């Protein structure tokens, strides 16, 4: 039986999500055994335009990116957005709140005029996206689960409840009781609340759950002495493209 052909592509990103795929170790062997990888710049030479599934990392930050993404879309029967940059716009959207000329000069100095840029956006703002794997970076196990589900013709289940649920299951002390703040109440679970377990707080990298209680989250943050700008900063770190961060 012919294996499913898959390809990996990247736009503006740190390539950390693709590295997670390469670091799959024993699961990678299973995944690679089940699919035919025809393009993966991070891991192999060669490229073919004949693929069924496209995994796309990174956000769209230039008008010229759009044509390339649309071309990928025409070849792929299934397009999967990989990580926060691709699913949300992610941290690249921080520049959307600055003057674009200022950002360009800041990064490229006196060569700024040679570089094109526009406000960053997620893939779904340009083409239809079939599946989204959240996280910065993606969770390796979740990626393997999505690939296995796709191969079985099933829709993978990405959690649609807040990080707080996993945080309680991990028996963490809530960071709000330790004079810290946290985006866990409005952020999609699936990471096992790892940042809180490791002594930090949730930065919101997996994006909002569907219908997040944003007003309540703002109230909680305000109650913990965060001013409007601080609250906006928390909402904009990963989800600056969404309406609630405007
Ligand atoms: S989501 Fe995070 S880890 Fe993945 S490419 Fe973007 S910045 Fe890198
Ligand atoms: S630490 Fe964050 S994720 Fe955990 S329960 Fe508190 S608010 Fe929720
Ligand atoms: S705890 Fe929050 S910031 Fe950390 S991985 Fe999970 S969703 Fe991302």
Short mmCIF file of C-alpha atoms and ligand atoms in Angstrom, two decimals, residues 10-20 57-59 82-87 89-92 133-138 205 238, ligand 1:
data_model
loop_
_atom_site.label_atom_id
_atom_site.label_comp_id
_atom_site.label_asym_id
_atom_site.label_seq_id
_atom_site.Cartn_x
_atom_site.Cartn_y
_atom_site.Cartn_z
CA UNK A 10 8.32 26.98 7.45
CA UNK A 11 7.61 30.69 7.42
CA UNK A 12 8.65 33.24 10.09
CA UNK A 13 9.63 31.06 13.02
CA UNK A 14 12.51 29.86 15.16
CA UNK A 15 12.13 26.32 13.71
CA UNK A 16 11.68 25.03 17.25
CA UNK A 17 8.51 23.16 16.32
CA UNK A 18 10.24 21.30 13.49
CA UNK A 19 13.01 20.44 15.95
CA UNK A 20 10.38 18.89 18.19
CA UNK A 57 5.39 26.13 10.84
CA UNK A 58 5.66 29.89 11.26
CA UNK A 59 3.54 32.95 10.75
CA UNK A 82 2.33 23.64 13.50
CA UNK A 83 2.83 25.66 16.70
CA UNK A 84 1.81 29.06 18.02
CA UNK A 85 3.38 31.06 15.20
CA UNK A 86 1.32 29.20 12.61
CA UNK A 87 -1.90 28.73 14.62
CA UNK A 89 0.46 34.41 14.73
CA UNK A 90 2.28 33.90 18.03
CA UNK A 91 5.09 36.05 19.33
CA UNK A 92 5.70 37.46 15.84
CA UNK A 133 -1.37 21.80 16.68
CA UNK A 134 -0.83 24.48 19.34
CA UNK A 135 2.14 25.29 21.54
CA UNK A 136 5.49 27.07 21.58
CA UNK A 137 6.96 24.69 20.82
CA UNK A 138 4.50 21.95 19.92
CA UNK A 205 1.41 29.71 24.37
CA UNK A 238 0.99 34.89 22.01
S1 LIG B 1 5.73 28.30 17.94
FE1 LIG B 1 7.51 28.80 19.22
S2 LIG B 1 8.90 27.07 18.98
FE2 LIG B 1 7.42 26.98 17.28
S3 LIG B 1 8.39 28.08 15.62
FE3 LIG B 1 7.13 29.57 16.71
S4 LIG B 1 8.54 30.53 18.19
FE4 LIG B 1 9.51 28.64 17.49
#
